[in-house]
Amino acid sequence: MNISKTYQPKEAEEKWYSYWLEHKFFKSVPDEREPYTIVMPPPNVTGVLHMGHMLNNTIQDVLIRRARMKGKNACWVPGTDHASIATEAKVVAMLKERGITKKDITRDEYMKYAWEWKEKYGGIILEQLKKLGASCDWDRTRFTMEHDLSEAVFDTFIHLHKKGLIYRGVRMVNWDPIGKTGVSDEEVIRKEVNQKLYYIRYKVVNGELSEGSELPTTHHSPLTTHYLTVATTRPETIMADAAICINPNDERYTHLHGKKVLIPLINREIPVILDEYVSMDFGTGCLKVTPAHDLNDYELGQKHNLPVIDILNDDGTLNENAKILVGEDRFAARKKIVVLLETDGYLEKVEDYKSQIGFSERTDAVIEPKLSMQWFCKMEELAKPALDYVLEGEIKLIPEKFVNTYRHWMENIRDWCISRQLWWGQQIPAWYLPDGQYVVAKTREAAYGEAKNLRSHPSADGSNLKAEDLVQDEDVLDTWFSSWLWPISVFDGFKDPNNDDINYYYPTNDLVTAPEILFLWVARMIMAGNEFRDEVPFKNVYLTGVVRDKLGRKMSKSLGNSPDPLDLMKKYGADGVRVGMLRSSPAGNDLMFDESHCEWGRNFFNKIWNASRLIKGWTVDKDLKNNNRVAIDWFESKFSEALVEIEGNFAQYRISEALMSTYKLVWDNFCSEYLEMIKPGYQLPIDADTYGVTVSFLENILKILHPFMPFISEELWHDDLFGKRAEYDCCIVAQLPTYGKINAQLLDEMEIIKQVITKIKNIRNNKQISQKEILSLSVKENPTITYKTIPYKNYELIIKKLGNISDLNIVSEKLNGAISFMVSTDEFYVPFEENLDPVAEITRLQKEKEYLVGFLRSVNSKLENERFMSSAKPAIIEVELKKKADTESKLRILEESLSSLAN
RNA sequence: GGGAGUUUAGCUCAGCUGGUUCAGAGCAUCUGCCUUACAAGCAGAGGGUCACUGGUUCGAACCCAGUAACUCCCACCA
């Protein structure tokens, strides 16, 4: 035999992937078959394949390949997401390398560069997915910013605006004063930082001291009526204060109710307001309210109708509103104002304080909360039906535990801020008139038409508005505002709502994604599905776990703890990595990734490789008769049993369990057991019947392996073993085997036989008898209530071969001078006169006896318990009675053995 | 602070309807084997207070309550 001892994946992977592509096996067009559809969560165009993608897409590929092999019309739609923020960062970096800054070029010029970048780098990840074996219909590859998908975004924006669900409003954004842009929450890195907590005194107007009287400069209690003390980490923002807030229940401050105070240094008068939001036990219990520079303060300000005084410029310096320190950077201003406050006696004390501060991921600038005008989408109305779909089970979340989280989020949903201060993305289709009014329309022309309608209102100033006067909103839409349409838009469900594709493929079947984006994406897709098609977008959502390293840390670029998937695939083969990932990642459970998993996968496919090498090496003798009927019947039953199990696992999305069932069937039942049973002796031929059946077993095994390990299964499928295959006869499109009858009795009996063989091997191990030494075996049958004696003679060949036994004798009397062992209630003897150590034998039997006695005691105690007898189900009692009888019978045999040894 | 979850062998995890398929798998460890498919292998072995405390039950890894530790999501106290 000249085939390699190990399977070399690289060549086969390339060969078969292009073969599949050439023969269009991934392609799907609507037909009369039942569809099975998955839309891929579109990876970012900036993305490179990481372990999370690997897990995700492996699961999708397993599902899609399985569906294909079940005769469904399987369609897996790939694509990429334009990822405004991430891509913008990449483009800006590329421009910087070329010496260009964004603000020096026009939006159009910028977009040209951005598209250039996208065309060059944007498809990398999809190419990488091909290495994994992803069987997507690549002809259907979509991109969230391509023309039709953008049109869908504009249309839905206009639709929702018309419906009153989209509005403009002020919102606090994370402002990066170095990048001079808003950044999303995800781009803010929170770090714990040592800070100072400054205690600042505010004079109370009409306090007991008259205005203008000197403040004491010595240390003083904050509870004086002359002034109140506020604790803050940001003293430079006092000029933006709009109020001081205290808890109405705070008895220390009842005298301040209705009072006013003066902001130190600038002496602006602000009210003392009451709100239970303020905690009495933090700081001094007095909170300075600065609506322009703190989100909570903003909300408090809204509630109490406070003015918003913004004292910061976009670059983080103080503006005119601050009155003092104008033009100073916020941090310089902080130092200076502390000095000023101290000099004038407003600073009571300074304490060290630790708190979390947000930093910009990209510039490392301290994030400044900043108010700005944004677009919002109302959520409540959209959320309700989306929640019902899940609660009523029309959409299943797997695992189910996420339903609670989902409900909690949907019931407490906040409006969605959909605008972003970026250029890369769909520009908001809103157009401003010179007077500040706006219209929403897809094109300038349409907007002009709308605007003229506005203008036709008698109070407006007439018709001299020109189309060029309209200015489109500068911002783009949140990326999720396009991806929430994904399951519909990939089938052109907006452009052409009644086309064949959407009618056939939608709603899709399964969505496989990470739990982190359950709200950001999954929930919103459900809303969009309901809103725009009055239907769910998918029936099942499989939520994967997070891929972590051995130490449980999330894999990330910055930690450098993520292996390169491409390297892994080179090392262990795509098949090895696929099953390595799947093995220990049930839905919703994090995956502690370790390369040893891939090694396991590699060993697995190598085992199959070698099994086929073995079969291939056999020569067939047509004149031989088939002696292996028992083994064959047994494996057929075992195979059917495994199929049922695997089917059940898949039905419950227990994919790693399905893989393990497959693994055990292949490695244990097929390789270790079946093949060993039928294997002819060295250089001996095999009968034609057994050979044919075995080859067909192998073929069926390749089929059930295929969804997990597509490459090696396809490679072996085309092996000479199976004769010459037709061009389109491929494993990828083979139909999964269907299961036949399961002979339960045969399966049970074989379990006993396996135990007998194991015991024989144990004896060899214990007595240091070589595998090559032939032994003899006798059995004394002893049927009991539970254990019928099995027809050992039927299994004689198997026992002889696997145990290396010369002859199997059924005896009626105990055999002396032999090592004995018991399987179920039958006793076996291996004659072994020399070296038989009766003492050791007695000890062994004594130990077994002890165990049985204890076991019998526990059984008896149950049976003697009246309450057990009266309340347990009859079937349970039955079992206990059998246990009792069998154990007693076993004990009798043991006693006999012991007494014979004692002689 | 609100919500969800996890805790079973050294590690990663199964254990589905409470009861002999109930304490299991793989890796790791140990022992013996280069036995003509596979040392990426074969044959075996050891290893457990099912986090803790109570409760329900004839019977609990499983159901209930409490405690502890950890994880994730959301909101974050100036």
Coordinates of N, CA and C in Angstrom, one line a residue, chain A residues 411-595:
Chain A
E411 N -38.7 45.5 27.1 CA -39.7 46.2 27.9 C -39.1 47.5 28.4
N412 N -37.8 47.7 28.4 CA -37.2 48.9 28.9 C -36.5 49.6 27.8
I413 N -37.0 49.5 26.6 CA -36.2 49.9 25.5 C -36.2 51.5 25.4
R414 N -35.1 52.0 24.9 CA -35.0 53.4 24.7 C -34.9 53.7 23.3
D415 N -35.2 55.0 22.9 CA -35.2 55.3 21.5 C -33.8 55.2 21.0
W416 N -33.8 54.9 19.7 CA -32.5 54.5 19.0 C -31.9 55.8 18.3
C417 N -30.7 56.1 18.7 CA -30.1 57.2 18.1 C -29.5 56.7 16.8
I418 N -30.0 57.2 15.7 CA -29.6 56.6 14.4 C -28.6 57.5 13.6
S419 N -28.2 58.7 14.1 CA -27.3 59.5 13.3 C -25.9 59.3 13.8
R420 N -24.9 59.5 12.9 CA -23.5 59.4 13.3 C -22.8 60.5 12.6
Q421 N -21.8 61.1 13.2 CA -21.1 62.2 12.6 C -19.9 61.8 11.8
L422 N -20.3 61.0 10.7 CA -19.3 60.4 9.9 C -19.7 60.7 8.4
W423 N -18.8 60.3 7.5 CA -19.1 60.4 6.1 C -19.4 59.1 5.4
W424 N -18.8 58.0 6.0 CA -18.9 56.7 5.3 C -20.2 56.1 5.8
G425 N -21.2 56.0 4.9 CA -22.4 55.4 5.4 C -23.5 56.0 4.5
Q426 N -24.8 55.7 4.8 CA -25.9 56.3 4.1 C -26.2 57.7 4.7
Q427 N -26.0 58.7 3.9 CA -26.2 60.1 4.3 C -27.7 60.3 4.6
I428 N -28.0 60.9 5.7 CA -29.4 61.0 6.1 C -30.2 61.8 5.1
P429 N -31.3 61.3 4.6 CA -32.0 61.9 3.5 C -32.9 63.0 4.0
A430 N -32.3 63.9 4.7 CA -33.1 65.1 5.2 C -32.4 66.3 4.7
W431 N -33.3 67.3 4.3 CA -32.7 68.5 3.6 C -33.2 69.7 4.3
Y432 N -32.3 70.6 4.6 CA -32.6 71.8 5.4 C -32.9 73.0 4.5
L433 N -33.9 73.7 4.8 CA -34.2 75.0 4.1 C -33.4 76.0 4.8
P434 N -33.2 77.1 4.1 CA -32.4 78.2 4.7 C -32.9 78.6 6.0
D435 N -34.2 78.5 6.2 CA -34.8 79.0 7.5 C -34.7 78.0 8.6
G436 N -34.1 76.8 8.3 CA -33.9 75.8 9.4 C -35.0 74.7 9.3
Q437 N -36.1 74.9 8.6 CA -37.0 73.8 8.5 C -36.4 72.7 7.7
Y438 N -36.9 71.5 7.8 CA -36.3 70.4 6.9 C -37.4 69.6 6.3
V439 N -37.0 68.9 5.2 CA -37.9 67.9 4.6 C -37.1 66.6 4.5
V440 N -37.9 65.5 4.4 CA -37.2 64.2 4.3 C -37.6 63.7 2.9
A441 N -36.5 63.4 2.1 CA -36.8 62.9 0.7 C -35.5 62.3 0.2
K442 N -35.7 61.4 -0.8 CA -34.6 60.6 -1.2 C -33.6 61.4 -2.1
T443 N -34.1 62.3 -2.9 CA -33.2 63.1 -3.8 C -33.5 64.6 -3.5
R444 N -32.5 65.4 -4.0 CA -32.7 66.8 -4.0 C -33.9 67.3 -4.6
E445 N -34.2 66.7 -5.8 CA -35.4 67.1 -6.5 C -36.7 66.8 -5.7
A446 N -36.8 65.6 -5.2 CA -37.9 65.3 -4.4 C -38.0 66.2 -3.2
A447 N -36.9 66.5 -2.6 CA -36.8 67.3 -1.4 C -37.3 68.7 -1.8
Y448 N -36.9 69.2 -3.0 CA -37.3 70.5 -3.4 C -38.8 70.6 -3.6
G449 N -39.4 69.5 -4.1 CA -40.8 69.5 -4.3 C -41.5 69.6 -2.9
E450 N -41.0 68.8 -2.0 CA -41.6 68.8 -0.6 C -41.4 70.2 0.0
A451 N -40.2 70.8 -0.2 CA -40.0 72.1 0.4 C -40.9 73.2 -0.2
K452 N -41.2 73.1 -1.5 CA -42.0 74.1 -2.1 C -43.4 74.0 -1.4
N453 N -43.8 72.8 -1.1 CA -45.1 72.6 -0.4 C -45.1 73.3 0.9
L454 N -44.0 73.1 1.6 CA -43.9 73.9 2.9 C -44.0 75.3 2.7
R455 N -43.3 75.8 1.6 CA -43.2 77.2 1.3 C -44.6 77.8 0.8
S456 N -45.4 76.8 0.3 CA -46.7 77.3 -0.2 C -47.6 77.8 0.9
H457 N -47.2 77.4 2.1 CA -48.0 77.9 3.2 C -48.0 79.4 3.2
P458 N -49.2 80.0 3.5 CA -49.3 81.4 3.3 C -48.4 82.2 4.2
S459 N -48.0 81.7 5.3 CA -47.1 82.4 6.2 C -45.6 82.4 5.7
A460 N -45.3 81.6 4.7 CA -44.0 81.5 4.2 C -43.7 82.6 3.2
D461 N -42.5 82.8 2.9 CA -42.1 84.0 2.1 C -42.1 83.8 0.6
G462 N -42.8 82.8 0.1 CA -43.0 82.8 -1.4 C -42.2 81.7 -2.1
S463 N -42.0 81.9 -3.3 CA -41.5 80.8 -4.1 C -40.1 81.0 -4.6
N464 N -39.3 81.9 -4.0 CA -38.0 82.1 -4.6 C -37.0 81.1 -4.1
L465 N -37.5 80.0 -3.5 CA -36.5 78.9 -3.0 C -36.0 78.1 -4.2
K466 N -34.7 77.9 -4.3 CA -34.2 77.1 -5.4 C -33.7 75.8 -4.8
A467 N -33.7 74.8 -5.7 CA -33.2 73.4 -5.3 C -31.8 73.5 -4.6
E468 N -31.0 74.4 -5.2 CA -29.6 74.5 -4.6 C -29.6 75.0 -3.2
D469 N -30.6 75.7 -2.8 CA -30.6 76.2 -1.5 C -30.8 75.2 -0.4
L470 N -31.2 74.0 -0.8 CA -31.4 72.9 0.2 C -30.0 72.4 0.6
V471 N -29.9 72.1 1.8 CA -28.6 71.5 2.3 C -28.9 70.2 3.0
Q472 N -28.3 69.2 2.5 CA -28.6 67.8 3.0 C -27.9 67.7 4.4
D473 N -28.5 67.0 5.3 CA -27.9 66.7 6.6 C -26.6 66.1 6.4
E474 N -25.6 66.5 7.2 CA -24.2 66.1 7.1 C -24.0 64.7 7.6
D475 N -24.8 64.2 8.5 CA -24.6 63.0 9.2 C -25.0 61.8 8.3
V476 N -24.4 60.6 8.7 CA -24.9 59.4 8.1 C -25.7 58.6 9.1
L477 N -26.3 57.5 8.7 CA -27.1 56.7 9.6 C -26.2 55.6 10.2
D478 N -26.6 55.3 11.4 CA -26.0 54.2 12.1 C -25.9 52.9 11.2
T479 N -24.8 52.2 11.3 CA -24.7 51.0 10.5 C -25.8 50.0 10.7
W480 N -26.3 50.0 12.0 CA -27.3 49.0 12.2 C -28.6 49.4 11.5
F481 N -28.7 50.7 11.1 CA -29.9 51.1 10.4 C -30.0 50.5 9.0
S482 N -28.8 50.0 8.5 CA -28.9 49.2 7.3 C -28.9 47.7 7.6
S483 N -28.2 47.3 8.6 CA -28.1 45.8 8.8 C -29.4 45.3 9.4
W484 N -30.3 46.1 10.0 CA -31.5 45.6 10.5 C -32.4 45.2 9.4
L485 N -32.1 45.6 8.1 CA -32.9 45.3 7.0 C -32.4 44.1 6.2
W486 N -31.2 43.6 6.7 CA -30.4 42.6 6.0 C -31.2 41.4 5.5
P487 N -32.0 40.7 6.3 CA -32.6 39.5 5.8 C -33.6 39.8 4.7
I488 N -34.1 41.0 4.7 CA -35.1 41.4 3.6 C -34.3 41.9 2.4
S489 N -33.4 42.8 2.7 CA -32.7 43.5 1.6 C -31.8 42.6 0.7
V490 N -31.3 41.5 1.3 CA -30.4 40.7 0.5 C -31.3 40.0 -0.6
F491 N -32.6 39.9 -0.3 CA -33.4 39.3 -1.4 C -34.2 40.3 -2.1
D492 N -33.7 41.6 -2.0 CA -34.4 42.7 -2.7 C -35.8 42.9 -2.3
G493 N -36.1 42.6 -1.1 CA -37.5 42.7 -0.6 C -38.0 44.1 -0.5
F494 N -37.2 45.1 -0.6 CA -37.7 46.5 -0.6 C -37.9 47.0 -2.0
K495 N -36.9 46.7 -2.8 CA -36.9 47.2 -4.2 C -38.1 46.6 -4.9
D496 N -38.3 45.3 -4.6 CA -39.3 44.5 -5.4 C -40.0 43.5 -4.4
P497 N -40.9 44.0 -3.6 CA -41.4 43.2 -2.5 C -42.1 41.9 -2.8
N498 N -42.3 41.7 -4.1 CA -43.0 40.5 -4.5 C -42.2 39.6 -5.3
N499 N -40.9 39.7 -5.3 CA -40.1 38.9 -6.2 C -40.0 37.5 -5.8
D500 N -39.5 36.6 -6.7 CA -39.5 35.2 -6.4 C -38.6 34.8 -5.3
D501 N -37.5 35.5 -5.2 CA -36.5 35.1 -4.1 C -37.1 35.4 -2.8
I502 N -37.6 36.6 -2.6 CA -38.1 36.9 -1.2 C -39.3 36.0 -0.9
N503 N -40.1 35.8 -1.9 CA -41.3 34.9 -1.6 C -40.9 33.5 -1.2
Y504 N -39.8 33.1 -1.8 CA -39.3 31.7 -1.6 C -38.5 31.5 -0.3
Y505 N -37.5 32.4 -0.2 CA -36.5 32.2 0.9 C -36.9 32.9 2.2
Y506 N -37.8 33.8 2.2 CA -38.2 34.6 3.4 C -39.5 34.1 3.9
P507 N -39.7 33.9 5.2 CA -38.7 34.1 6.3 C -37.6 33.1 6.2
T508 N -36.4 33.4 6.7 CA -35.3 32.5 6.7 C -35.4 31.5 7.8
N509 N -34.6 30.5 7.9 CA -34.8 29.5 8.9 C -34.0 29.8 10.2
D510 N -32.7 29.8 10.0 CA -31.9 30.0 11.2 C -31.0 31.2 11.1
L511 N -30.8 31.8 12.2 CA -29.8 32.9 12.3 C -28.8 32.5 13.3
V512 N -27.5 32.6 13.0 CA -26.5 32.2 13.9 C -25.6 33.4 14.2
T513 N -25.6 33.8 15.5 CA -24.9 35.0 15.8 C -24.5 35.1 17.2
A514 N -23.7 36.1 17.6 CA -23.2 36.2 18.9 C -24.2 36.9 19.8
P515 N -24.2 36.5 21.1 CA -25.2 37.1 22.0 C -25.0 38.6 22.2
E516 N -23.8 39.1 22.0 CA -23.5 40.5 22.2 C -24.4 41.4 21.4
I517 N -24.8 40.9 20.2 CA -25.6 41.8 19.4 C -27.1 41.4 19.3
L518 N -27.5 40.7 20.3 CA -28.9 40.3 20.4 C -29.8 41.5 20.3
F519 N -29.4 42.6 21.0 CA -30.2 43.8 21.0 C -29.9 44.7 19.8
L520 N -28.6 44.9 19.6 CA -28.1 45.8 18.6 C -28.7 45.4 17.2
W521 N -28.7 44.1 17.0 CA -29.0 43.6 15.7 C -30.2 42.7 15.6
V522 N -30.2 41.6 16.4 CA -31.2 40.6 16.3 C -32.6 41.2 16.5
A523 N -32.7 41.9 17.7 CA -34.0 42.5 18.0 C -34.5 43.4 16.9
R524 N -33.6 44.2 16.4 CA -34.0 45.2 15.4 C -34.4 44.5 14.1
M525 N -33.8 43.4 13.8 CA -34.2 42.7 12.5 C -35.6 42.2 12.7
I526 N -35.9 41.7 13.9 CA -37.3 41.2 14.2 C -38.3 42.4 14.0
M527 N -37.9 43.6 14.5 CA -38.8 44.7 14.4 C -38.9 45.1 12.9
A528 N -37.8 45.1 12.2 CA -37.9 45.4 10.8 C -38.8 44.4 10.0
G529 N -38.6 43.1 10.3 CA -39.3 42.1 9.7 C -40.8 42.3 9.9
N530 N -41.2 42.7 11.1 CA -42.6 42.9 11.4 C -43.1 44.2 10.7
E531 N -42.3 45.2 10.8 CA -42.7 46.5 10.2 C -42.9 46.5 8.7
F532 N -41.9 45.9 8.1 CA -41.9 46.0 6.6 C -42.4 44.8 5.8
R533 N -42.5 43.7 6.5 CA -43.1 42.5 5.8 C -44.2 41.8 6.6
D534 N -44.4 42.3 7.8 CA -45.4 41.8 8.7 C -45.2 40.3 9.0
E535 N -43.9 39.9 9.1 CA -43.5 38.6 9.3 C -42.2 38.5 10.0
V536 N -41.9 37.4 10.6 CA -40.6 37.2 11.3 C -39.6 37.1 10.2
P537 N -38.3 37.5 10.5 CA -37.3 37.4 9.5 C -36.6 36.0 9.6
F538 N -36.7 35.3 10.7 CA -36.1 34.0 10.8 C -36.9 33.2 11.9
K539 N -36.8 31.9 11.9 CA -37.5 31.2 12.9 C -36.7 30.8 14.2
N540 N -35.4 30.6 14.0 CA -34.6 30.3 15.1 C -33.4 31.1 15.2
V541 N -33.0 31.5 16.4 CA -31.8 32.3 16.5 C -30.9 31.5 17.4
Y542 N -29.8 31.0 16.8 CA -28.8 30.3 17.6 C -27.7 31.2 18.1
L543 N -27.6 31.4 19.4 CA -26.6 32.3 19.9 C -25.4 31.5 20.3
T544 N -24.3 31.9 19.7 CA -23.0 31.2 20.0 C -22.4 31.8 21.3
G545 N -21.4 31.2 21.7 CA -20.7 31.7 22.9 C -19.6 32.6 22.4
V546 N -18.9 33.2 23.4 CA -17.8 34.1 23.1 C -16.5 33.2 23.1
V547 N -15.7 33.3 22.1 CA -14.5 32.5 22.1 C -13.4 33.2 23.0
R548 N -13.0 32.4 24.0 CA -12.0 32.9 24.9 C -10.7 32.1 24.9
D549 N -9.7 32.6 25.5 CA -8.5 31.8 25.5 C -8.5 30.9 26.8
K550 N -7.4 30.2 26.9 CA -7.4 29.2 28.0 C -7.7 29.8 29.4
L551 N -7.2 31.1 29.5 CA -7.4 31.7 30.8 C -8.7 32.4 30.9
G552 N -9.6 32.2 29.9 CA -10.9 32.8 30.0 C -11.0 34.2 29.6
R553 N -9.9 34.7 29.0 CA -10.0 36.1 28.5 C -10.6 36.1 27.1
K554 N -11.4 37.1 26.8 CA -11.9 37.3 25.5 C -10.8 37.4 24.5
M555 N -10.9 36.8 23.4 CA -9.8 36.9 22.4 C -9.9 38.3 21.8
S556 N -8.7 39.0 21.8 CA -8.7 40.3 21.2 C -7.4 40.6 20.6
K557 N -7.4 41.5 19.7 CA -6.2 41.9 19.0 C -5.2 42.5 20.0
S558 N -5.7 43.4 20.9 CA -4.8 44.1 21.8 C -4.1 43.1 22.8
L559 N -4.8 42.1 23.1 CA -4.2 41.1 24.1 C -3.2 40.2 23.3
G560 N -3.5 40.1 22.0 CA -2.6 39.2 21.2 C -2.8 37.8 21.6
N561 N -4.0 37.4 22.1 CA -4.2 36.0 22.5 C -5.0 35.2 21.6
S562 N -5.2 35.8 20.4 CA -6.0 35.1 19.4 C -5.1 34.5 18.3
P563 N -5.2 33.2 18.2 CA -4.4 32.6 17.1 C -5.0 33.0 15.8
D564 N -4.1 33.0 14.8 CA -4.6 33.3 13.4 C -5.3 32.0 12.8
P565 N -6.5 32.2 12.5 CA -7.3 31.0 12.0 C -6.7 30.4 10.8
L566 N -6.1 31.2 10.0 CA -5.5 30.7 8.7 C -4.3 29.8 9.1
D567 N -3.5 30.2 10.1 CA -2.4 29.4 10.5 C -2.9 28.1 11.1
L568 N -3.9 28.2 11.9 CA -4.5 27.0 12.5 C -5.0 26.0 11.4
M569 N -5.6 26.5 10.4 CA -6.1 25.7 9.3 C -5.0 25.0 8.6
K570 N -3.9 25.8 8.4 CA -2.7 25.2 7.8 C -2.2 24.0 8.6
K571 N -2.2 24.2 9.9 CA -1.6 23.3 10.8 C -2.5 22.0 11.0
Y572 N -3.7 22.3 11.2 CA -4.6 21.1 11.5 C -5.7 20.8 10.5
G573 N -5.6 21.5 9.4 CA -6.6 21.3 8.3 C -7.9 22.0 8.7
A574 N -8.6 22.5 7.7 CA -9.9 23.2 8.0 C -10.8 22.3 8.7
D575 N -10.9 21.0 8.3 CA -11.8 20.1 9.0 C -11.4 19.9 10.5
G576 N -10.1 19.9 10.8 CA -9.7 19.7 12.1 C -10.1 20.9 13.0
V577 N -9.9 22.1 12.4 CA -10.3 23.3 13.2 C -11.8 23.4 13.4
R578 N -12.5 23.1 12.3 CA -14.0 23.1 12.4 C -14.5 22.3 13.6
V579 N -14.1 21.0 13.6 CA -14.6 20.2 14.7 C -14.0 20.5 16.0
G580 N -12.8 21.0 16.0 CA -12.1 21.4 17.2 C -12.9 22.5 17.9
M581 N -13.4 23.4 17.1 CA -14.2 24.5 17.6 C -15.6 24.1 18.1
L582 N -16.2 23.2 17.3 CA -17.5 22.8 17.6 C -17.6 21.9 18.9
R583 N -16.5 21.2 19.1 CA -16.5 20.2 20.1 C -17.0 20.7 21.5
S584 N -16.5 21.8 21.9 CA -16.8 22.1 23.3 C -17.5 23.5 23.3
S585 N -18.5 23.7 22.4 CA -19.2 24.9 22.4 C -20.7 24.8 22.2
P586 N -21.4 24.3 23.2 CA -22.8 24.2 23.1 C -23.4 25.7 23.0
A587 N -24.5 25.8 22.5 CA -25.1 27.1 22.3 C -25.1 28.0 23.5
G588 N -24.6 29.2 23.4 CA -24.7 30.1 24.5 C -23.6 30.0 25.5
N589 N -22.8 28.9 25.4 CA -21.7 28.7 26.3 C -20.4 29.3 25.7
D590 N -19.6 29.9 26.5 CA -18.4 30.4 26.0 C -17.5 29.3 25.6
L591 N -16.6 29.5 24.7 CA -15.7 28.5 24.2 C -14.3 28.8 24.7
M592 N -13.8 28.0 25.6 CA -12.4 28.2 26.0 C -11.5 27.6 25.0
F593 N -11.0 28.4 24.1 CA -10.3 27.8 23.0 C -8.9 27.4 23.3
D594 N -8.5 26.2 22.8 CA -7.1 25.8 23.0 C -6.8 24.9 21.7
E595 N -5.6 25.1 21.3 CA -5.2 24.3 20.1 C -5.4 22.8 20.2

